Amino acid sequence: MDTPPDDQIPDTAALFDDPTRHPLEIEPEIGRGPVLFRWMTLAMEHAIAALLVALIVSVSANVIGRAALNHSLPWADELARMLFIWLIFLGAAAAFARYEHIAVDILVQRLKPRAAHALYLFQHLVILGLMGIIVWGGALVVARASSRTAILNVPWNLINFSLILCAGFIAAVALWRAYQSIRFIASPDTASPLNEGR
């Protein structure tokens, strides 16, 4: 069976790319987005890698303990649960920074840039409001919680803090993106290039 030459194979990446959104993306590799957000995104991604390795070791130790030694390790289950909670929230924050959450963007890709940024502005104001509620609720939980985990005796606030930290980061990024969209709506010719490398 003949295959078409490389120049006839369509570039599917173009289907997922939205040039209107580029000024709102944080990409540490090419210096796009504020420096603080770029550094925090990289730090979270390194923490995610370390947490994932620790989670694999913890779960594997428990599996080996059960299968080979016929002895379960109760602390491994508790540790895995705590690592998984941190992994979820750090992953959500890092994915938000890189604009990698699942989204149906067929409408926004068909809009003119100004209208698309009006939609982005609305989207990020809603996200900002929701993250504000989560940070407020998380702070209440942290202020009232004084218990510790049953086996490892780790303060629950250490786990609860992951929610506040990551929701706060998402809120900060959403606020920056809302500001960028306002700038673009106000003056589309000058707003876009100013986002690069700051």
mmCIF file of C-alpha atoms in Angstrom:
data_model
loop_
_atom_site.group_PDB
_atom_site.id
_atom_site.type_symbol
_atom_site.label_atom_id
_atom_site.label_comp_id
_atom_site.label_asym_id
_atom_site.label_seq_id
_atom_site.Cartn_x
_atom_site.Cartn_y
_atom_site.Cartn_z
ATOM 1 C CA MET A 1 0.000 0.000 0.000
ATOM 2 C CA ASP A 2 1.395 3.377 -1.004
ATOM 3 C CA THR A 3 1.708 6.068 1.614
ATOM 4 C CA PRO A 4 1.430 9.731 0.679
ATOM 5 C CA PRO A 5 4.619 11.807 0.821
ATOM 6 C CA ASP A 6 5.320 13.770 3.989
ATOM 7 C CA ASP A 7 4.255 17.054 2.437
ATOM 8 C CA GLN A 8 0.699 15.701 1.934
ATOM 9 C CA ILE A 9 0.184 14.550 5.523
ATOM 10 C CA PRO A 10 -1.843 17.225 7.313
ATOM 11 C CA ASP A 11 -0.396 18.850 10.395
ATOM 12 C CA THR A 12 -2.903 17.887 13.086
ATOM 13 C CA ALA A 13 -1.197 20.150 15.665
ATOM 14 C CA ALA A 14 -2.649 23.123 13.813
ATOM 15 C CA LEU A 15 -6.146 21.891 14.691
ATOM 16 C CA PHE A 16 -5.390 22.249 18.399
ATOM 17 C CA ASP A 17 -3.504 25.518 18.192
ATOM 18 C CA ASP A 18 -5.246 28.821 18.846
ATOM 19 C CA PRO A 19 -3.012 31.793 17.976
ATOM 20 C CA THR A 20 -5.439 34.171 19.705
ATOM 21 C CA ARG A 21 -4.664 32.431 22.994
ATOM 22 C CA HIS A 22 -0.855 32.625 22.706
ATOM 23 C CA PRO A 23 -0.553 35.863 24.729
ATOM 24 C CA LEU A 24 -2.328 34.124 27.623
ATOM 25 C CA GLU A 25 -0.164 31.011 27.666
ATOM 26 C CA ILE A 26 2.683 30.442 30.101
ATOM 27 C CA GLU A 27 5.537 28.570 28.454
ATOM 28 C CA PRO A 28 8.803 28.537 30.422
ATOM 29 C CA GLU A 29 10.744 26.988 27.520
ATOM 30 C CA ILE A 30 10.277 30.000 25.232
ATOM 31 C CA GLY A 31 9.980 32.699 27.913
ATOM 32 C CA ARG A 32 6.278 33.384 27.447
ATOM 33 C CA GLY A 33 4.425 34.768 30.463
ATOM 34 C CA PRO A 34 5.519 36.499 33.687
ATOM 35 C CA VAL A 35 8.806 35.275 35.148
ATOM 36 C CA LEU A 36 7.275 34.396 38.532
ATOM 37 C CA PHE A 37 4.613 32.226 36.919
ATOM 38 C CA ARG A 38 7.177 30.527 34.692
ATOM 39 C CA TRP A 39 9.399 29.682 37.666
ATOM 40 C CA MET A 40 6.457 28.482 39.732
ATOM 41 C CA THR A 41 5.198 26.303 36.879
ATOM 42 C CA LEU A 42 8.615 24.668 36.501
ATOM 43 C CA ALA A 43 8.892 24.200 40.281
ATOM 44 C CA MET A 44 5.469 22.548 40.375
ATOM 45 C CA GLU A 45 6.364 20.253 37.485
ATOM 46 C CA HIS A 46 9.553 19.134 39.253
ATOM 47 C CA ALA A 47 7.562 18.590 42.461
ATOM 48 C CA ILE A 48 5.010 16.557 40.481
ATOM 49 C CA ALA A 49 7.800 14.327 39.138
ATOM 50 C CA ALA A 50 9.196 13.793 42.659
ATOM 51 C CA LEU A 51 5.726 13.096 44.086
ATOM 52 C CA LEU A 52 5.012 10.613 41.316
ATOM 53 C CA VAL A 53 8.239 8.711 42.029
ATOM 54 C CA ALA A 54 7.459 8.712 45.777
ATOM 55 C CA LEU A 55 3.913 7.520 45.070
ATOM 56 C CA ILE A 56 5.175 4.654 42.885
ATOM 57 C CA VAL A 57 7.703 3.626 45.566
ATOM 58 C CA SER A 58 5.068 3.775 48.307
ATOM 59 C CA VAL A 59 2.484 1.727 46.408
ATOM 60 C CA SER A 60 5.119 -0.737 45.170
ATOM 61 C CA ALA A 61 6.429 -1.259 48.700
ATOM 62 C CA ASN A 62 2.939 -2.121 49.869
ATOM 63 C CA VAL A 63 2.322 -4.489 46.932
ATOM 64 C CA ILE A 64 5.659 -6.247 47.508
ATOM 65 C CA GLY A 65 4.929 -6.424 51.232
ATOM 66 C CA ARG A 66 1.567 -8.076 50.617
ATOM 67 C CA ALA A 67 2.661 -10.414 47.820
ATOM 68 C CA ALA A 68 6.155 -11.463 48.958
ATOM 69 C CA LEU A 69 6.097 -11.006 52.733
ATOM 70 C CA ASN A 70 2.384 -11.547 53.366
ATOM 71 C CA HIS A 71 2.448 -8.371 55.437
ATOM 72 C CA SER A 72 0.671 -5.139 54.559
ATOM 73 C CA LEU A 73 2.318 -1.775 55.246
ATOM 74 C CA PRO A 74 -0.420 0.488 56.640
ATOM 75 C CA TRP A 75 1.781 3.581 56.519
ATOM 76 C CA ALA A 76 2.289 3.088 52.764
ATOM 77 C CA ASP A 77 -1.445 3.445 52.077
ATOM 78 C CA GLU A 78 -1.651 6.613 54.135
ATOM 79 C CA LEU A 79 1.474 8.075 52.538
ATOM 80 C CA ALA A 80 0.186 7.238 49.048
ATOM 81 C CA ARG A 81 -3.100 8.990 49.810
ATOM 82 C CA MET A 82 -1.322 12.165 50.966
ATOM 83 C CA LEU A 83 1.049 12.165 47.981
ATOM 84 C CA PHE A 84 -1.867 11.643 45.614
ATOM 85 C CA ILE A 85 -3.747 14.657 47.038
ATOM 86 C CA TRP A 86 -0.715 16.905 46.514
ATOM 87 C CA LEU A 87 -0.198 15.405 43.053
ATOM 88 C CA ILE A 88 -3.778 16.207 42.029
ATOM 89 C CA PHE A 89 -3.679 19.853 43.088
ATOM 90 C CA LEU A 90 -0.167 20.580 41.800
ATOM 91 C CA GLY A 91 -1.061 18.887 38.525
ATOM 92 C CA ALA A 92 -4.216 20.974 38.177
ATOM 93 C CA ALA A 93 -2.293 24.201 38.791
ATOM 94 C CA ALA A 94 0.566 23.353 36.404
ATOM 95 C CA ALA A 95 -1.881 22.269 33.677
ATOM 96 C CA PHE A 96 -3.833 25.509 34.110
ATOM 97 C CA ALA A 97 -0.659 27.561 33.748
ATOM 98 C CA ARG A 98 0.184 25.808 30.477
ATOM 99 C CA TYR A 99 -3.421 25.952 29.233
ATOM 100 C CA GLU A 100 -3.607 22.154 29.092
ATOM 101 C CA HIS A 101 -6.972 21.504 30.720
ATOM 102 C CA ILE A 102 -9.564 19.930 28.475
ATOM 103 C CA ALA A 103 -11.704 22.560 26.792
ATOM 104 C CA VAL A 104 -14.217 22.769 23.983
ATOM 105 C CA ASP A 105 -12.820 25.712 22.045
ATOM 106 C CA ILE A 106 -14.576 25.364 18.691
ATOM 107 C CA LEU A 107 -16.481 28.613 19.287
ATOM 108 C CA VAL A 108 -13.550 30.695 20.484
ATOM 109 C CA GLN A 109 -11.387 29.586 17.538
ATOM 110 C CA ARG A 110 -14.030 30.865 15.108
ATOM 111 C CA LEU A 111 -14.380 34.259 16.772
ATOM 112 C CA LYS A 112 -12.461 37.370 15.811
ATOM 113 C CA PRO A 113 -9.562 38.062 18.236
ATOM 114 C CA ARG A 114 -11.372 40.828 20.143
ATOM 115 C CA ALA A 115 -14.501 38.708 20.649
ATOM 116 C CA ALA A 116 -12.342 35.718 21.620
ATOM 117 C CA HIS A 117 -10.601 37.801 24.281
ATOM 118 C CA ALA A 118 -13.974 38.999 25.579
ATOM 119 C CA LEU A 119 -14.863 35.328 26.049
ATOM 120 C CA TYR A 120 -11.446 34.633 27.636
ATOM 121 C CA LEU A 121 -12.034 37.566 29.986
ATOM 122 C CA PHE A 122 -15.402 36.181 31.080
ATOM 123 C CA GLN A 123 -13.923 32.693 31.481
ATOM 124 C CA HIS A 124 -11.058 33.881 33.678
ATOM 125 C CA LEU A 125 -13.243 36.120 35.808
ATOM 126 C CA VAL A 126 -15.451 33.092 36.551
ATOM 127 C CA ILE A 127 -12.345 31.008 37.356
ATOM 128 C CA LEU A 128 -11.021 33.813 39.567
ATOM 129 C CA GLY A 129 -14.292 33.916 41.498
ATOM 130 C CA LEU A 130 -14.377 30.143 41.974
ATOM 131 C CA MET A 131 -10.744 30.006 43.090
ATOM 132 C CA GLY A 132 -11.424 32.845 45.526
ATOM 133 C CA ILE A 133 -14.212 30.785 47.102
ATOM 134 C CA ILE A 134 -11.941 27.720 47.264
ATOM 135 C CA VAL A 135 -9.106 29.695 48.899
ATOM 136 C CA TRP A 136 -11.523 31.207 51.409
ATOM 137 C CA GLY A 137 -13.077 27.807 52.220
ATOM 138 C CA GLY A 138 -9.651 26.175 52.404
ATOM 139 C CA ALA A 139 -8.418 28.856 54.797
ATOM 140 C CA LEU A 140 -11.418 28.188 57.040
ATOM 141 C CA VAL A 141 -10.663 24.457 57.029
ATOM 142 C CA VAL A 142 -6.981 25.071 57.835
ATOM 143 C CA ALA A 143 -7.873 27.507 60.632
ATOM 144 C CA ARG A 144 -10.252 25.035 62.280
ATOM 145 C CA ALA A 145 -8.388 21.758 61.685
ATOM 146 C CA SER A 146 -6.000 20.480 64.311
ATOM 147 C CA SER A 147 -6.131 16.732 63.705
ATOM 148 C CA ARG A 148 -3.359 14.471 62.472
ATOM 149 C CA THR A 149 -3.297 11.394 60.273
ATOM 150 C CA ALA A 150 -3.864 8.098 62.076
ATOM 151 C CA ILE A 151 -0.629 6.255 61.312
ATOM 152 C CA LEU A 152 2.081 8.729 60.256
ATOM 153 C CA ASN A 153 0.822 11.459 62.621
ATOM 154 C CA VAL A 154 1.160 14.124 59.903
ATOM 155 C CA PRO A 155 -0.911 17.291 60.485
ATOM 156 C CA TRP A 156 -3.909 17.371 58.147
ATOM 157 C CA ASN A 157 -3.203 21.035 57.521
ATOM 158 C CA LEU A 158 -0.087 20.007 55.589
ATOM 159 C CA ILE A 159 -2.398 18.174 53.190
ATOM 160 C CA ASN A 160 -5.129 20.833 53.251
ATOM 161 C CA PHE A 161 -2.574 23.514 52.359
ATOM 162 C CA SER A 162 -2.199 21.964 48.883
ATOM 163 C CA LEU A 163 -5.713 23.157 48.055
ATOM 164 C CA ILE A 164 -5.038 26.740 49.142
ATOM 165 C CA LEU A 165 -1.644 26.925 47.433
ATOM 166 C CA CYS A 166 -2.835 25.623 44.084
ATOM 167 C CA ALA A 167 -6.160 27.506 44.058
ATOM 168 C CA GLY A 168 -4.237 30.695 44.910
ATOM 169 C CA PHE A 169 -1.830 30.101 42.017
ATOM 170 C CA ILE A 170 -4.697 29.428 39.595
ATOM 171 C CA ALA A 171 -6.445 32.598 40.799
ATOM 172 C CA ALA A 172 -3.271 34.656 40.237
ATOM 173 C CA VAL A 173 -2.833 33.276 36.715
ATOM 174 C CA ALA A 174 -6.527 33.852 35.950
ATOM 175 C CA LEU A 175 -6.213 37.458 37.144
ATOM 176 C CA TRP A 176 -3.158 38.003 34.911
ATOM 177 C CA ARG A 177 -4.954 36.465 31.935
ATOM 178 C CA ALA A 178 -8.037 38.606 32.538
ATOM 179 C CA TYR A 179 -5.809 41.691 32.568
ATOM 180 C CA GLN A 180 -4.108 40.598 29.339
ATOM 181 C CA SER A 181 -7.501 40.120 27.683
ATOM 182 C CA ILE A 182 -8.639 43.577 28.825
ATOM 183 C CA ARG A 183 -5.465 45.070 27.333
ATOM 184 C CA PHE A 184 -6.025 43.218 24.078
ATOM 185 C CA ILE A 185 -9.681 44.301 23.862
ATOM 186 C CA ALA A 186 -8.674 47.918 24.524
ATOM 187 C CA SER A 187 -5.859 47.988 21.955
ATOM 188 C CA PRO A 188 -5.408 44.779 19.922
ATOM 189 C CA ASP A 189 -2.432 46.152 17.962
ATOM 190 C CA THR A 190 -0.175 46.838 20.949
ATOM 191 C CA ALA A 191 -1.276 44.395 23.653
ATOM 192 C CA SER A 192 -0.086 41.117 22.177
ATOM 193 C CA PRO A 193 3.695 41.566 21.836
ATOM 194 C CA LEU A 194 4.051 42.995 25.339
ATOM 195 C CA ASN A 195 3.231 39.628 26.880
ATOM 196 C CA GLU A 196 6.297 37.902 25.553
ATOM 197 C CA GLY A 197 9.272 37.265 27.813
ATOM 198 C CA ARG A 198 8.171 39.206 30.873
#
